[in-house]
Amino acid sequence: MARLHILNGPNLNLLGTRQPEVYGATTLADIEQMARAVAQDLGHEISFQQTNHEGALVDAVHAARDADGLIINAGAYTHTSVALLDAVLSVGVPTIEVHLSNVHAREDFRHVSYLAKGALGVIAGFGATSYNLAIQALHAHLAGT
Ligand code: DQA
């Protein structure tokens, strides 16, 4: 059994009502419920967290230093935060970056990810399923497959 921490950044608390044409109708609570079910099926335990604050994201990555894997949707901080990249590099926990939307099909500023330099991989564009795919990817990584 692995311990996976799922960390969500700014504005993701508003999923369900936030730009539904981009992010769909699924709430963050729905995503958490689905992620817990997927993790449980694979025999893993997850913790799930959201904050709107960059420093709190850094603190959360530090607090997850003993986790076996990290899944991060850093929202807009993906595209701006060297501090968050440094936090991920500092703890050395296998990390997957996720996005609900296909950031590469959107504005140019969303094509840049600082976080990706510290990630095993990036999953974007599959809505809430992006999180489930990230859990499966970490499962495969941790199993060495
Ligand atoms: C997002 C994409 C980001 O560009 C945006 O700032 C978000 C959400 C996504 O999940 O698609 O807040 O991370």
Coordinates of N, CA and C and ligand atoms in Angstrom, one line a residue:
M1 N 0.8 -1.2 0.0 CA 0.0 0.0 0.0 C 0.9 1.3 0.0
A2 N 0.6 2.2 -0.9 CA 1.3 3.4 -1.0 C 0.4 4.5 -0.4
R3 N 1.1 5.6 0.1 CA 0.4 6.8 0.6 C 0.6 7.9 -0.5
L4 N -0.5 8.3 -1.1 CA -0.4 9.3 -2.1 C -1.1 10.6 -1.6
H5 N -0.4 11.7 -1.9 CA -1.0 13.0 -1.5 C -1.5 13.7 -2.8
I6 N -2.7 14.2 -2.8 CA -3.2 15.0 -3.9 C -3.4 16.4 -3.5
L7 N -2.7 17.3 -4.2 CA -2.7 18.7 -3.8 C -3.2 19.6 -4.9
N8 N -4.2 20.4 -4.5 CA -4.9 21.3 -5.5 C -4.6 22.8 -5.2
G9 N -4.4 23.5 -6.2 CA -4.0 24.9 -6.0 C -5.2 25.9 -6.2
P10 N -4.9 27.1 -6.5 CA -5.9 28.2 -6.5 C -7.1 28.0 -7.4
N11 N -8.2 28.4 -6.9 CA -9.5 28.5 -7.6 C -10.1 27.1 -7.9
L12 N -9.4 26.1 -7.5 CA -10.0 24.7 -7.8 C -11.1 24.4 -6.8
N13 N -11.1 25.1 -5.7 CA -12.3 25.0 -4.7 C -13.6 25.4 -5.4
L14 N -13.5 26.2 -6.5 CA -14.7 26.7 -7.1 C -15.2 25.8 -8.3
L15 N -14.5 24.6 -8.5 CA -14.9 23.7 -9.6 C -16.4 23.3 -9.4
G16 N -17.1 23.3 -10.5 CA -18.5 23.0 -10.5 C -19.3 24.2 -10.9
T17 N -18.8 25.4 -10.5 CA -19.4 26.7 -10.9 C -18.3 27.5 -11.7
R18 N -17.1 27.2 -11.6 CA -16.0 28.0 -12.2 C -15.9 27.6 -13.7
Q19 N -16.1 28.6 -14.6 CA -16.0 28.4 -16.0 C -16.4 26.9 -16.4
P20 N -17.6 26.5 -16.3 CA -18.0 25.1 -16.6 C -17.7 24.7 -18.0
E21 N -17.7 25.7 -18.9 CA -17.4 25.4 -20.3 C -15.9 24.9 -20.5
V22 N -15.1 25.3 -19.5 CA -13.7 24.9 -19.6 C -13.5 23.7 -18.7
Y23 N -14.0 23.8 -17.4 CA -13.6 22.8 -16.4 C -14.7 21.8 -16.1
G24 N -15.9 21.9 -16.7 CA -17.0 21.0 -16.5 C -17.8 21.3 -15.2
A25 N -18.7 20.3 -14.9 CA -19.6 20.5 -13.8 C -19.1 19.8 -12.5
T26 N -18.1 19.0 -12.7 CA -17.6 18.2 -11.5 C -17.0 19.1 -10.4
T27 N -17.4 18.8 -9.2 CA -16.8 19.6 -8.1 C -15.5 19.0 -7.6
L28 N -14.8 19.7 -6.8 CA -13.6 19.1 -6.2 C -13.9 18.0 -5.3
A29 N -15.1 18.1 -4.6 CA -15.5 17.0 -3.7 C -15.8 15.7 -4.5
D30 N -16.4 15.9 -5.7 CA -16.6 14.7 -6.6 C -15.3 14.1 -7.0
I31 N -14.3 15.0 -7.4 CA -13.0 14.5 -7.8 C -12.3 13.7 -6.7
E32 N -12.5 14.2 -5.4 CA -11.9 13.6 -4.3 C -12.5 12.2 -4.1
Q33 N -13.8 12.1 -4.2 CA -14.5 10.8 -4.1 C -14.1 9.8 -5.1
M34 N -14.0 10.3 -6.4 CA -13.5 9.4 -7.4 C -12.1 8.9 -7.2
A35 N -11.2 9.8 -6.8 CA -9.8 9.5 -6.6 C -9.7 8.5 -5.4
R36 N -10.5 8.7 -4.4 CA -10.4 7.8 -3.3 C -10.8 6.3 -3.7
A37 N -11.9 6.3 -4.6 CA -12.3 5.0 -5.0 C -11.2 4.3 -5.9
V38 N -10.6 5.1 -6.8 CA -9.6 4.5 -7.7 C -8.4 4.0 -6.8
A39 N -8.0 4.9 -5.9 CA -6.9 4.5 -5.0 C -7.2 3.3 -4.2
Q40 N -8.4 3.2 -3.7 CA -8.7 2.0 -2.9 C -8.7 0.8 -3.7
D41 N -9.2 0.8 -4.9 CA -9.2 -0.3 -5.8 C -7.8 -0.8 -6.1
L42 N -6.8 0.1 -6.1 CA -5.4 -0.3 -6.3 C -4.7 -0.6 -5.0
G43 N -5.4 -0.4 -3.9 CA -4.8 -0.7 -2.6 C -4.0 0.4 -2.0
H44 N -4.3 1.6 -2.4 CA -3.5 2.7 -1.9 C -4.4 3.6 -1.0
E45 N -3.7 4.5 -0.3 CA -4.4 5.4 0.6 C -4.1 6.8 0.1
I46 N -5.1 7.7 0.1 CA -4.8 9.0 -0.4 C -5.2 10.1 0.7
S47 N -4.5 11.2 0.7 CA -4.9 12.4 1.4 C -5.1 13.4 0.3
F48 N -6.0 14.4 0.5 CA -6.5 15.3 -0.5 C -6.6 16.7 0.1
Q49 N -6.1 17.7 -0.6 CA -6.0 19.0 0.0 C -6.1 20.1 -1.1
Q50 N -6.7 21.2 -0.7 CA -6.7 22.4 -1.6 C -6.4 23.6 -0.9
T51 N -5.6 24.5 -1.5 CA -5.3 25.8 -1.0 C -5.2 26.8 -2.1
N52 N -5.6 28.1 -1.8 CA -5.4 29.1 -2.8 C -4.1 29.9 -2.7
H53 N -3.2 29.5 -1.8 CA -2.0 30.2 -1.5 C -0.7 29.5 -1.8
E54 N 0.1 30.3 -2.5 CA 1.4 29.7 -3.0 C 2.3 29.1 -1.9
G55 N 2.4 29.9 -0.8 CA 3.3 29.5 0.3 C 2.7 28.2 1.0
A56 N 1.4 28.2 1.0 CA 0.7 27.0 1.6 C 0.9 25.8 0.8
L57 N 1.0 26.0 -0.6 CA 1.3 24.8 -1.4 C 2.7 24.3 -1.2
V58 N 3.7 25.3 -1.0 CA 5.0 24.9 -0.7 C 5.1 24.1 0.6
D59 N 4.4 24.7 1.7 CA 4.3 24.0 3.0 C 3.7 22.6 2.8
A60 N 2.7 22.5 2.0 CA 2.0 21.2 1.8 C 3.0 20.2 1.2
V61 N 3.8 20.6 0.2 CA 4.7 19.7 -0.4 C 5.8 19.2 0.6
H62 N 6.2 20.2 1.4 CA 7.2 19.8 2.5 C 6.5 18.8 3.5
A63 N 5.3 19.0 3.8 CA 4.6 18.1 4.7 C 4.4 16.7 4.1
A64 N 4.4 16.7 2.8 CA 4.2 15.4 2.1 C 5.5 14.7 1.8
R65 N 6.6 15.1 2.5 CA 7.9 14.5 2.2 C 8.0 13.0 2.4
D66 N 7.1 12.5 3.3 CA 7.1 11.1 3.6 C 6.1 10.3 2.8
A67 N 5.4 11.0 1.9 CA 4.4 10.3 1.1 C 5.2 9.5 0.0
D68 N 4.5 8.5 -0.6 CA 5.1 7.7 -1.6 C 5.0 8.3 -3.0
G69 N 4.0 9.2 -3.1 CA 3.7 9.9 -4.4 C 2.9 11.1 -4.2
L70 N 3.1 12.1 -5.1 CA 2.4 13.3 -5.0 C 1.7 13.6 -6.4
I71 N 0.4 14.0 -6.3 CA -0.3 14.4 -7.5 C -0.6 15.9 -7.3
I72 N -0.2 16.8 -8.2 CA -0.4 18.2 -8.0 C -1.1 18.8 -9.2
N73 N -2.3 19.4 -8.9 CA -2.8 20.4 -9.9 C -2.6 21.8 -9.2
A74 N -1.6 22.4 -9.7 CA -1.2 23.7 -9.1 C -1.9 24.9 -9.6
G75 N -2.9 24.6 -10.5 CA -3.7 25.7 -11.1 C -2.7 26.7 -11.8
A76 N -3.0 28.0 -11.6 CA -2.2 29.0 -12.3 C -0.7 29.0 -11.8
Y77 N -0.5 28.5 -10.6 CA 0.9 28.5 -10.1 C 1.8 27.6 -10.8
T78 N 1.2 26.7 -11.6 CA 1.9 25.8 -12.5 C 2.8 26.6 -13.4
H79 N 2.2 27.8 -13.9 CA 2.9 28.5 -14.9 C 3.8 29.7 -14.4
T80 N 3.8 29.8 -13.1 CA 4.6 30.9 -12.5 C 5.5 30.6 -11.4
S81 N 5.3 29.5 -10.7 CA 6.0 29.3 -9.4 C 7.2 28.5 -9.4
V82 N 8.4 29.2 -9.4 CA 9.7 28.5 -9.2 C 9.7 27.9 -7.8
A83 N 9.1 28.6 -6.8 CA 9.1 28.1 -5.4 C 8.5 26.8 -5.3
L84 N 7.4 26.5 -6.0 CA 6.7 25.2 -6.0 C 7.6 24.2 -6.6
L85 N 8.2 24.5 -7.8 CA 9.1 23.6 -8.4 C 10.2 23.2 -7.4
D86 N 10.8 24.2 -6.8 CA 11.9 24.0 -5.9 C 11.5 23.1 -4.7
A87 N 10.2 23.3 -4.2 CA 9.7 22.4 -3.1 C 9.6 21.0 -3.6
V88 N 9.1 20.8 -4.8 CA 9.0 19.4 -5.3 C 10.4 18.8 -5.5
L89 N 11.3 19.5 -6.0 CA 12.7 19.0 -6.2 C 13.3 18.8 -4.8
S90 N 13.0 19.6 -3.8 CA 13.6 19.5 -2.5 C 13.2 18.2 -1.7
V91 N 11.9 17.8 -1.9 CA 11.4 16.6 -1.2 C 11.7 15.3 -1.9
G92 N 11.8 15.4 -3.2 CA 12.2 14.2 -4.0 C 11.1 13.1 -4.0
V93 N 9.9 13.5 -3.8 CA 8.8 12.5 -3.8 C 8.3 12.4 -5.3
P94 N 8.1 11.2 -5.8 CA 7.6 11.1 -7.2 C 6.3 11.9 -7.4
T95 N 6.4 12.8 -8.4 CA 5.3 13.7 -8.5 C 4.7 13.7 -10.0
I96 N 3.4 13.7 -10.0 CA 2.7 13.9 -11.3 C 1.9 15.2 -11.3
E97 N 2.1 15.9 -12.4 CA 1.4 17.2 -12.6 C 0.1 16.9 -13.3
V98 N -1.0 17.3 -12.8 CA -2.3 17.1 -13.5 C -3.0 18.4 -13.8
H99 N -3.8 18.4 -14.9 CA -4.7 19.5 -15.2 C -6.0 18.9 -15.8
L100 N -7.1 19.6 -15.4 CA -8.4 19.2 -16.0 C -8.4 19.5 -17.4
S101 N -8.0 20.7 -17.8 CA -8.1 21.2 -19.2 C -6.8 20.8 -19.9
N102 N -6.9 20.8 -21.2 CA -5.7 20.7 -22.1 C -5.0 22.0 -22.2
V103 N -4.1 22.2 -21.3 CA -3.4 23.6 -21.2 C -2.7 23.9 -22.5
H104 N -2.4 22.9 -23.3 CA -1.6 23.2 -24.5 C -2.5 23.6 -25.7
A105 N -3.8 23.5 -25.5 CA -4.8 24.0 -26.4 C -5.4 25.3 -26.0
R106 N -4.8 25.9 -25.0 CA -5.3 27.2 -24.5 C -4.3 28.3 -24.7
E107 N -4.4 29.4 -23.9 CA -3.5 30.6 -24.1 C -2.1 30.2 -24.0
D108 N -1.2 30.9 -24.6 CA 0.2 30.6 -24.7 C 0.8 30.5 -23.3
F109 N 0.4 31.4 -22.3 CA 1.0 31.4 -21.0 C 0.8 30.1 -20.3
R110 N -0.3 29.4 -20.7 CA -0.5 28.1 -20.0 C 0.3 27.0 -20.6
H111 N 1.1 27.3 -21.7 CA 1.9 26.2 -22.3 C 3.2 26.0 -21.5
V112 N 3.5 27.0 -20.6 CA 4.7 26.9 -19.8 C 4.4 26.3 -18.5
S113 N 5.2 25.3 -18.1 CA 5.0 24.7 -16.7 C 6.4 24.7 -16.0
Y114 N 6.5 25.5 -15.0 CA 7.7 25.4 -14.1 C 7.7 24.0 -13.4
L115 N 6.5 23.6 -13.0 CA 6.4 22.4 -12.1 C 6.9 21.2 -12.9
A116 N 6.6 21.1 -14.2 CA 6.9 19.9 -15.0 C 8.3 19.5 -14.9
K117 N 9.2 20.4 -14.7 CA 10.7 20.1 -14.6 C 10.9 19.2 -13.4
G118 N 10.0 19.2 -12.4 CA 10.2 18.3 -11.2 C 9.2 17.1 -11.2
A119 N 8.5 17.0 -12.3 CA 7.5 15.9 -12.4 C 7.9 14.7 -13.2
L120 N 7.4 13.5 -12.8 CA 7.6 12.3 -13.6 C 7.0 12.5 -14.9
G121 N 5.8 13.1 -14.9 CA 5.0 13.3 -16.1 C 3.9 14.3 -15.9
V122 N 3.2 14.6 -17.0 CA 2.1 15.6 -16.9 C 0.9 14.9 -17.6
I123 N -0.3 15.0 -16.9 CA -1.5 14.5 -17.5 C -2.5 15.7 -17.6
A124 N -3.0 16.0 -18.8 CA -3.8 17.2 -18.9 C -4.9 16.9 -20.0
G125 N -6.1 17.5 -19.7 CA -7.1 17.5 -20.7 C -8.2 16.5 -20.6
F126 N -8.2 15.7 -19.5 CA -9.2 14.6 -19.4 C -10.2 14.9 -18.3
G127 N -10.3 16.2 -17.9 CA -11.2 16.5 -16.8 C -10.9 15.8 -15.5
A128 N -11.9 15.4 -14.8 CA -11.6 14.7 -13.5 C -10.8 13.4 -13.7
T129 N -11.0 12.8 -14.9 CA -10.2 11.5 -15.2 C -8.7 11.8 -15.1
S130 N -8.3 13.0 -15.4 CA -6.8 13.3 -15.3 C -6.3 12.8 -13.9
Y131 N -7.0 13.0 -12.8 CA -6.6 12.6 -11.5 C -6.5 11.1 -11.4
N132 N -7.5 10.4 -12.0 CA -7.5 8.9 -11.9 C -6.4 8.3 -12.7
L133 N -6.1 9.0 -13.9 CA -5.0 8.5 -14.7 C -3.6 8.7 -13.9
A134 N -3.6 9.8 -13.2 CA -2.3 10.1 -12.4 C -2.1 9.0 -11.3
I135 N -3.2 8.6 -10.7 CA -3.1 7.6 -9.6 C -2.6 6.3 -10.3
Q136 N -3.2 6.0 -11.4 CA -2.8 4.7 -12.1 C -1.3 4.8 -12.5
A137 N -0.9 6.0 -13.0 CA 0.5 6.2 -13.4 C 1.5 6.1 -12.2
L138 N 1.1 6.6 -11.1 CA 1.9 6.5 -9.9 C 2.0 5.0 -9.4
H139 N 0.8 4.4 -9.5 CA 0.8 2.9 -9.1 C 1.8 2.2 -10.0
A140 N 1.7 2.4 -11.3 CA 2.7 1.7 -12.2 C 4.1 2.1 -11.9
H141 N 4.3 3.3 -11.6 CA 5.7 3.8 -11.3 C 6.2 3.1 -10.1
L142 N 5.4 3.1 -9.0 CA 5.8 2.6 -7.7 C 6.0 1.0 -7.8
A143 N 5.2 0.4 -8.7 CA 5.4 -1.0 -8.9 C 6.6 -1.4 -9.8
G144 N 7.2 -0.3 -10.4 CA 8.3 -0.6 -11.3 C 7.9 -1.1 -12.6
T145 N 6.7 -0.9 -13.0 CA 6.2 -1.3 -14.3 C 6.1 -0.2 -15.3
Ligands
DQA1 C1 -5.7 24.1 -14.6 C2 -5.1 24.9 -15.8 C3 -4.5 26.2 -15.3 O1 -3.9 26.9 -16.4 C4 -5.5 27.1 -14.6 O2 -4.8 28.2 -14.1 C5 -6.2 26.4 -13.5 C6 -6.7 25.0 -13.8 C7 -6.5 22.9 -15.0 O3 -6.7 22.0 -14.2 O4 -6.9 22.8 -16.2 O5 -6.5 26.9 -12.5 O6 -4.6 23.7 -13.7

